[in-house]
Amino acid sequence: MLNGDADRRKDKRREVLAPAVLGLTVDGKRYETQAIVKNISMGGLQVALYEYDEDLKHLDLMHAQGEISFRFSNDPNEYKASCKALRVERQTYTIQLGAMFTAMNEDHRQHLQIYCAAA
């Protein structure tokens, strides 16, 4: 947050470092990449892409549809969800994506709610 602006997200975020696999569909082409989940809430997550297809550097990732699979340490559950990119920030060695969840099975949603509430 910049200049002390209040966080306007409706769901509380939990800071994490969790390995993930992100699949994105951009301009009709499918890209799959490893990612790190940096924070998460019931509404979505922020991920960092470190090793990715070079094409992703130049494509418009805003509103790209995707699927993500991730697992937290000390949690036996694997979470899977569909998501949509809402914020893209390209840095020197990473691409940071903020994405909202668009679909998740109910069992995963319930486990995620418990996980996020423990923050």
Backbone as a printed PyTorch tensor [residue, N CA C, xyz], in Angstrom:
tensor([[[  0.8450,  -1.1790,   0.0000],
         [  0.0000,   0.0000,   0.0000],
         [  0.8840,   1.2320,   0.0000]],

        [[  0.4790,   2.1930,  -0.7190],
         [  1.2580,   3.4100,  -0.8350],
         [  0.6510,   4.5220,   0.0020]],

        [[  1.4950,   5.4040,   0.5070],
         [  1.0650,   6.6040,   1.2090],
         [  0.0710,   6.3310,   2.3260]],

        [[  0.1760,   5.1750,   2.9870],
         [ -0.7010,   4.8870,   4.1100],
         [ -2.1470,   4.6280,   3.7300]],

        [[ -2.4180,   4.3610,   2.4480],
         [ -3.7850,   4.0670,   2.0290],
         [ -4.2820,   2.8060,   2.7370]],

        [[ -5.5440,   2.8110,   3.1180],
         [ -6.1360,   1.6500,   3.7670],
         [ -6.3220,   0.5260,   2.7460]],

        [[ -6.1890,  -0.6960,   3.2100],
         [ -6.4230,  -1.8560,   2.3590],
         [ -7.9220,  -1.9550,   2.1000]],

        [[ -8.3220,  -1.9040,   0.8420],
         [ -9.7400,  -1.8980,   0.4980],
         [-10.2700,  -3.2780,   0.1480]],

        [[ -9.4420,  -4.2900,   0.2660],
         [ -9.9130,  -5.6390,  -0.0460],
         [-10.9300,  -6.0730,   1.0060]],

        [[-11.9400,  -6.8140,   0.5580],
         [-12.9640,  -7.2380,   1.5080],
         [-12.5220,  -8.4330,   2.3350]],

        [[-11.5580,  -9.2030,   1.8410],
         [-11.0760, -10.3830,   2.5480],
         [ -9.6790, -10.1380,   3.1070]],

        [[ -9.4540, -10.5460,   4.3440],
         [ -8.1510, -10.3990,   4.9900],
         [ -7.1200, -11.2830,   4.2880]],

        [[ -5.9400, -10.7380,   4.0320],
         [ -4.8700, -11.4850,   3.3720],
         [ -3.9640, -12.1400,   4.4060]],

        [[ -3.4410, -13.2930,   4.0190],
         [ -2.4630, -13.9800,   4.8520],
         [ -1.1680, -14.0720,   4.0580]],

        [[ -0.0860, -13.5860,   4.6440],
         [  1.2230, -13.6610,   4.0000],
         [  1.7090, -15.1050,   4.0660]],

        [[  2.1650, -15.6350,   2.9230],
         [  2.6490, -17.0080,   2.8450],
         [  3.7960, -17.0840,   1.8420]],

        [[  4.4640, -18.1870,   1.8360],
         [  5.3910, -18.5550,   0.7650],
         [  5.0770, -20.0040,   0.4450]],

        [[  4.3630, -20.2200,  -0.6370],
         [  3.9180, -21.5610,  -0.9810],
         [  4.2030, -21.8460,  -2.4510]],

        [[  4.7910, -22.9970,  -2.7410],
         [  5.0420, -23.3490,  -4.1380],
         [  3.7320, -23.6070,  -4.8700]],

        [[  3.7160, -23.2620,  -6.1490],
         [  2.4990, -23.4170,  -6.9440],
         [  2.8520, -23.7250,  -8.3920]],

        [[  1.8680, -24.2430,  -9.0890],
         [  1.9460, -24.3990, -10.5340],
         [  0.7870, -23.5960, -11.0990]],

        [[  1.1150, -22.6800, -12.0020],
         [  0.1160, -21.7970, -12.5940],
         [  0.0420, -22.0620, -14.0880]],

        [[ -1.1670, -22.3020, -14.5670],
         [ -1.3990, -22.4430, -15.9930],
         [ -2.2130, -21.2540, -16.4660]],

        [[ -1.7280, -20.5500, -17.4690],
         [ -2.4190, -19.3760, -18.0070],
         [ -2.7350, -19.5920, -19.4810]],

        [[ -3.8820, -19.0970, -19.8920],
         [ -4.2270, -19.0910, -21.3010],
         [ -4.2380, -17.6410, -21.7650]],

        [[ -3.3450, -17.3390, -22.7040],
         [ -3.2030, -15.9740, -23.2110],
         [ -3.2090, -16.0280, -24.7330]],

        [[ -4.0850, -15.2610, -25.3400],
         [ -4.1960, -15.2240, -26.8030],
         [ -4.3280, -16.6210, -27.4100]],

        [[ -5.0880, -17.4800, -26.7260],
         [ -5.3420, -18.8160, -27.2340],
         [ -4.2210, -19.8170, -27.0250]],

        [[ -3.1290, -19.4110, -26.4000],
         [ -2.0030, -20.3120, -26.1520],
         [ -1.8970, -20.5950, -24.6530]],

        [[ -1.5580, -21.8280, -24.3320],
         [ -1.4590, -22.2700, -22.9430],
         [ -0.0140, -22.1950, -22.4640]],

        [[  0.1920, -21.5910, -21.2860],
         [  1.5090, -21.4950, -20.6600],
         [  1.4030, -22.1040, -19.2700]],

        [[  2.3600, -22.9220, -18.8930],
         [  2.3910, -23.4770, -17.5440],
         [  3.7310, -23.1120, -16.9290]],

        [[  3.6880, -22.6240, -15.6780],
         [  4.8990, -22.1520, -15.0370],
         [  4.8580, -22.4060, -13.5420]],

        [[  6.0280, -22.5150, -12.9560],
         [  6.1060, -22.5940, -11.5020],
         [  5.9600, -21.1960, -10.9350]],

        [[  5.3890, -21.1150,  -9.7470],
         [  5.1560, -19.8200,  -9.1150],
         [  5.3030, -19.9690,  -7.6030]],

        [[  5.3460, -18.8420,  -6.9370],
         [  5.3320, -18.7920,  -5.4770],
         [  4.1360, -17.9430,  -5.0650]],

        [[  3.2570, -18.5090,  -4.2280],
         [  2.1520, -17.7360,  -3.6720],
         [  2.7330, -16.8760,  -2.5540]],

        [[  2.5340, -15.5610,  -2.6540],
         [  3.0910, -14.6230,  -1.6680],
         [  2.0720, -14.2260,  -0.6050]],

        [[  0.8260, -14.0790,  -1.0050],
         [ -0.2370, -13.8570,  -0.0290],
         [ -1.5390, -14.3750,  -0.6090]],

        [[ -2.4760, -14.6290,   0.2870],
         [ -3.7200, -15.2610,  -0.1370],
         [ -4.8660, -14.7920,   0.7480]],

        [[ -6.0450, -14.7720,   0.1700],
         [ -7.2740, -14.4960,   0.9080],
         [ -8.3560, -15.3570,   0.2890]],

        [[ -9.5390, -15.2830,   0.8150],
         [-10.6420, -16.0430,   0.2410],
         [-10.9950, -15.5350,  -1.1570]],

        [[-10.6360, -14.3040,  -1.4710],
         [-10.9710, -13.7410,  -2.7690],
         [ -9.9380, -13.9570,  -3.8510]],

        [[ -8.6890, -14.2170,  -3.4570],
         [ -7.6600, -14.3720,  -4.4670],
         [ -6.2790, -14.4760,  -3.8660]],

        [[ -5.2730, -14.2470,  -4.7000],
         [ -3.8930, -14.3980,  -4.2460],
         [ -2.9480, -13.5330,  -5.0610]],

        [[ -1.7420, -13.4150,  -4.5270],
         [ -0.6650, -12.7760,  -5.2660],
         [  0.4080, -13.8170,  -5.4640]],

        [[  0.8800, -13.9580,  -6.7110],
         [  1.9210, -14.9250,  -7.0190],
         [  3.0820, -14.2340,  -7.7140]],

        [[  4.2480, -14.8240,  -7.5600],
         [  5.4480, -14.3580,  -8.2500],
         [  5.9200, -15.4650,  -9.1730]],

        [[  6.1480, -15.1120, -10.4270],
         [  6.6820, -16.0410, -11.4150],
         [  8.1670, -15.7440, -11.5730]],

        [[  9.0160, -16.7600, -11.3890],
         [ 10.4590, -16.5670, -11.4970],
         [ 11.0350, -17.2110, -12.7480]],

        [[ 10.6470, -18.4130, -13.0390],
         [ 11.1080, -19.1100, -14.2350],
         [  9.8920, -19.3260, -15.1080]],

        [[  9.8260, -18.6120, -16.2100],
         [  8.6240, -18.6410, -17.0330],
         [  8.9970, -18.5440, -18.5000]],

        [[  8.0510, -18.9110, -19.3440],
         [  8.2210, -18.8240, -20.7870],
         [  8.5320, -17.3710, -21.1520]],

        [[  9.5390, -17.1730, -21.9360],
         [  9.9720, -15.8200, -22.3320],
         [  8.8370, -15.0150, -22.9690]],

        [[  7.9020, -15.6850, -23.6360],
         [  6.7630, -15.0000, -24.2520],
         [  5.9370, -14.2220, -23.2270]],

        [[  5.8710, -14.7230, -21.9930],
         [  5.0490, -14.0690, -20.9700],
         [  5.5390, -12.6600, -20.6380]],

        [[  6.8130, -12.3820, -20.9030],
         [  7.3460, -11.0350, -20.6660],
         [  6.6580,  -9.9940, -21.5380]],

        [[  6.2160, -10.4020, -22.7080],
         [  5.7340,  -9.4510, -23.7040],
         [  4.2280,  -9.4950, -23.9340]],

        [[  3.5510, -10.4670, -23.3600],
         [  2.1120, -10.6100, -23.5790],
         [  1.3170,  -9.7820, -22.5750]],

        [[  0.1250,  -9.3990, -22.9640],
         [ -0.7870,  -8.7000, -22.0580],
         [ -1.4460,  -9.7450, -21.1650]],

        [[ -1.0300,  -9.8080, -19.9160],
         [ -1.5400, -10.8120, -18.9860],
         [ -2.7710, -10.3280, -18.2150]],

        [[ -3.1230,  -9.0560, -18.3730],
         [ -4.2820,  -8.5220, -17.6750],
         [ -5.5290,  -9.2840, -18.1050]],

        [[ -6.2690,  -9.7890, -17.1610],
         [ -7.5140, -10.5390, -17.3530],
         [ -7.2910, -11.9320, -17.9260]],

        [[ -6.0440, -12.4010, -17.9540],
         [ -5.7690, -13.7610, -18.4100],
         [ -6.4350, -14.7520, -17.4630]],

        [[ -7.0220, -15.7860, -18.0320],
         [ -7.6640, -16.8460, -17.2520],
         [ -6.6230, -17.9190, -16.9590]],

        [[ -6.7460, -18.5470, -15.7980],
         [ -5.7960, -19.5930, -15.4730],
         [ -6.2960, -20.5410, -14.4100]],

        [[ -5.4640, -21.5190, -14.1260],
         [ -5.6960, -22.4640, -13.0530],
         [ -4.4330, -22.5100, -12.2170]],

        [[ -4.6220, -22.6180, -10.9050],
         [ -3.4780, -22.6870, -10.0080],
         [ -3.6470, -23.8500,  -9.0600]],

        [[ -2.5330, -24.4760,  -8.7450],
         [ -2.4810, -25.5700,  -7.7920],
         [ -1.3580, -25.2390,  -6.8140]],

        [[ -1.6380, -25.3190,  -5.5130],
         [ -0.6310, -24.9500,  -4.5170],
         [ -0.8410, -25.7220,  -3.2320]],

        [[  0.2040, -25.7170,  -2.3940],
         [  0.1780, -26.4250,  -1.1140],
         [  0.9680, -25.6050,  -0.1010]],

        [[  0.4130, -25.4660,   1.0970],
         [  1.0840, -24.7510,   2.1740],
         [  1.8900, -25.7370,   3.0190]],

        [[  2.9890, -25.2490,   3.6100],
         [  3.7330, -26.1110,   4.5330],
         [  2.8380, -26.3770,   5.7480]],

        [[  3.0010, -27.5130,   6.3620],
         [  2.2030, -27.9230,   7.5240],
         [  0.7170, -28.0430,   7.2230]],

        [[  0.3600, -28.2290,   5.9710],
         [ -1.0390, -28.4200,   5.5770],
         [ -1.0440, -29.5250,   4.5220]],

        [[ -1.6920, -30.6430,   4.7890],
         [ -1.6480, -31.7610,   3.8510],
         [ -2.4990, -31.5510,   2.5900]],

        [[ -3.3160, -30.5130,   2.5860],
         [ -4.2240, -30.2950,   1.4630],
         [ -3.5250, -29.6420,   0.2730]],

        [[ -3.8920, -30.1060,  -0.9170],
         [ -3.4910, -29.4160,  -2.1430],
         [ -4.7090, -28.6200,  -2.5980]],

        [[ -4.5000, -27.3600,  -2.8900],
         [ -5.5890, -26.4860,  -3.2990],
         [ -5.5150, -26.2620,  -4.8010]],

        [[ -6.6730, -26.2870,  -5.4450],
         [ -6.7510, -26.0120,  -6.8780],
         [ -7.8880, -25.0300,  -7.0920]],

        [[ -7.6520, -24.0900,  -7.9980],
         [ -8.6840, -23.0870,  -8.2740],
         [ -8.4840, -22.5090,  -9.6630]],

        [[ -9.5580, -22.0030, -10.2190],
         [ -9.4800, -21.1960, -11.4320],
         [ -9.3380, -19.7560, -10.9810]],

        [[ -8.6380, -18.9530, -11.7830],
         [ -8.4190, -17.5680, -11.3850],
         [ -8.3290, -16.6630, -12.6150]],

        [[ -8.3600, -15.3740, -12.3410],
         [ -8.2770, -14.3600, -13.3960],
         [ -7.3230, -13.2650, -12.9290]],

        [[ -6.3260, -12.9500, -13.7360],
         [ -5.3410, -11.9160, -13.3880],
         [ -5.9780, -10.5340, -13.4120]],

        [[ -5.7930,  -9.7990, -12.3200],
         [ -6.3320,  -8.4390, -12.2240],
         [ -5.2420,  -7.3820, -12.0890]],

        [[ -4.0420,  -7.8160, -11.7480],
         [ -2.9330,  -6.8790, -11.6070],
         [ -1.6660,  -7.5770, -12.0660]],

        [[ -0.8790,  -6.8850, -12.8690],
         [  0.3650,  -7.4440, -13.3930],
         [  1.4670,  -6.4240, -13.1730]],

        [[  2.5530,  -6.8700, -12.5720],
         [  3.7070,  -5.9930, -12.3540],
         [  4.9560,  -6.7420, -12.7890]],

        [[  5.6340,  -6.2170, -13.7870],
         [  6.8640,  -6.8330, -14.2700],
         [  8.0380,  -6.1870, -13.5590]],

        [[  8.8560,  -7.0390, -12.9520],
         [ 10.0580,  -6.5710, -12.2800],
         [ 11.2630,  -7.1680, -12.9860]],

        [[ 12.4500,  -6.8610, -12.5180],
         [ 13.6600,  -7.2970, -13.2000],
         [ 13.7000,  -8.8110, -13.4030]],

        [[ 13.4360,  -9.5840, -12.3520],
         [ 13.5570, -11.0310, -12.4560],
         [ 12.2380, -11.7740, -12.2460]],

        [[ 11.1670, -11.0590, -12.0320],
         [  9.8900, -11.7190, -11.7760],
         [  8.7410, -11.0130, -12.4810]],

        [[  7.6470, -11.7500, -12.5770],
         [  6.3610, -11.1600, -12.9310],
         [  5.4680, -11.4070, -11.7240]],

        [[  4.9160, -10.3420, -11.1490],
         [  4.0080, -10.4490, -10.0170],
         [  2.5850, -10.3570, -10.5440]],

        [[  1.7510, -11.3320, -10.1650],
         [  0.3540, -11.3280, -10.5950],
         [ -0.5550, -11.2880,  -9.3730]],

        [[ -1.5300, -10.4220,  -9.4130],
         [ -2.6150, -10.4380,  -8.4500],
         [ -3.8150, -11.0080,  -9.1700]],

        [[ -4.4020, -12.0560,  -8.6150],
         [ -5.5030, -12.7290,  -9.2950],
         [ -6.6460, -13.0120,  -8.3300]],

        [[ -7.8510, -12.9570,  -8.8730],
         [ -9.0190, -13.3250,  -8.0680],
         [ -9.4340, -14.7380,  -8.4270]],

        [[ -9.9550, -15.4480,  -7.4250],
         [-10.4780, -16.7810,  -7.6800],
         [-11.7910, -16.6620,  -8.4360]],

        [[-11.9550, -17.5020,  -9.4590],
         [-13.2160, -17.5310, -10.1950],
         [-13.9730, -18.8250,  -9.9480]],

        [[-13.2760, -19.8790,  -9.5280],
         [-13.9300, -21.1470,  -9.1990],
         [-13.0000, -21.9770,  -8.3250]],

        [[-13.6170, -22.6870,  -7.3710],
         [-12.8670, -23.5820,  -6.4900],
         [-13.8720, -24.5910,  -5.9400]],

        [[-13.4530, -25.8420,  -5.8240],
         [-14.4140, -26.8070,  -5.2960],
         [-14.7000, -26.4900,  -3.8270]],

        [[-15.8560, -26.8660,  -3.3690],
         [-16.3260, -26.4640,  -2.0370],
         [-15.4340, -26.9880,  -0.9160]],

        [[-14.9220, -28.1900,  -1.0670],
         [-14.0330, -28.7510,  -0.0450],
         [-12.7640, -27.9070,   0.0820]],

        [[-12.1740, -27.5360,  -1.0470],
         [-10.9750, -26.6860,  -1.0220],
         [-11.3060, -25.3220,  -0.4290]],

        [[-12.4600, -24.7810,  -0.7730],
         [-12.8690, -23.4730,  -0.2530],
         [-13.0040, -23.5110,   1.2750]],

        [[-13.5860, -24.5710,   1.8070],
         [-13.7490, -24.6800,   3.2570],
         [-12.4060, -24.7940,   3.9610]],

        [[-11.4960, -25.6040,   3.4160],
         [-10.1610, -25.7220,   4.0040],
         [ -9.4070, -24.3930,   3.9280]],

        [[ -9.5370, -23.6970,   2.8110],
         [ -8.8640, -22.4090,   2.6540],
         [ -9.4220, -21.3810,   3.6390]],

        [[-10.7050, -21.4210,   3.8840],
         [-11.3240, -20.4970,   4.8420],
         [-10.7410, -20.7150,   6.2360]],

        [[-10.5630, -21.9620,   6.6310],
         [ -9.9520, -22.2800,   7.9330],
         [ -8.5060, -21.8010,   7.9530]],

        [[ -7.7840, -22.0440,   6.8700],
         [ -6.3800, -21.6320,   6.7910],
         [ -6.2370, -20.1150,   6.8950]],

        [[ -7.0600, -19.3950,   6.1540],
         [ -6.9830, -17.9280,   6.1540],
         [ -7.4200, -17.3430,   7.5020]],

        [[ -8.3660, -17.9790,   8.1600],
         [ -8.8570, -17.4850,   9.4480],
         [ -7.7960, -17.6280,  10.5380]],

        [[ -6.8590, -18.5520,  10.3470],
         [ -5.8110, -18.7800,  11.3410],
         [ -4.6960, -17.7330,  11.2730]],

        [[ -4.8070, -16.8030,  10.3520],
         [ -3.7660, -15.7730,  10.1730],
         [ -3.6820, -14.8520,  11.3680]]])
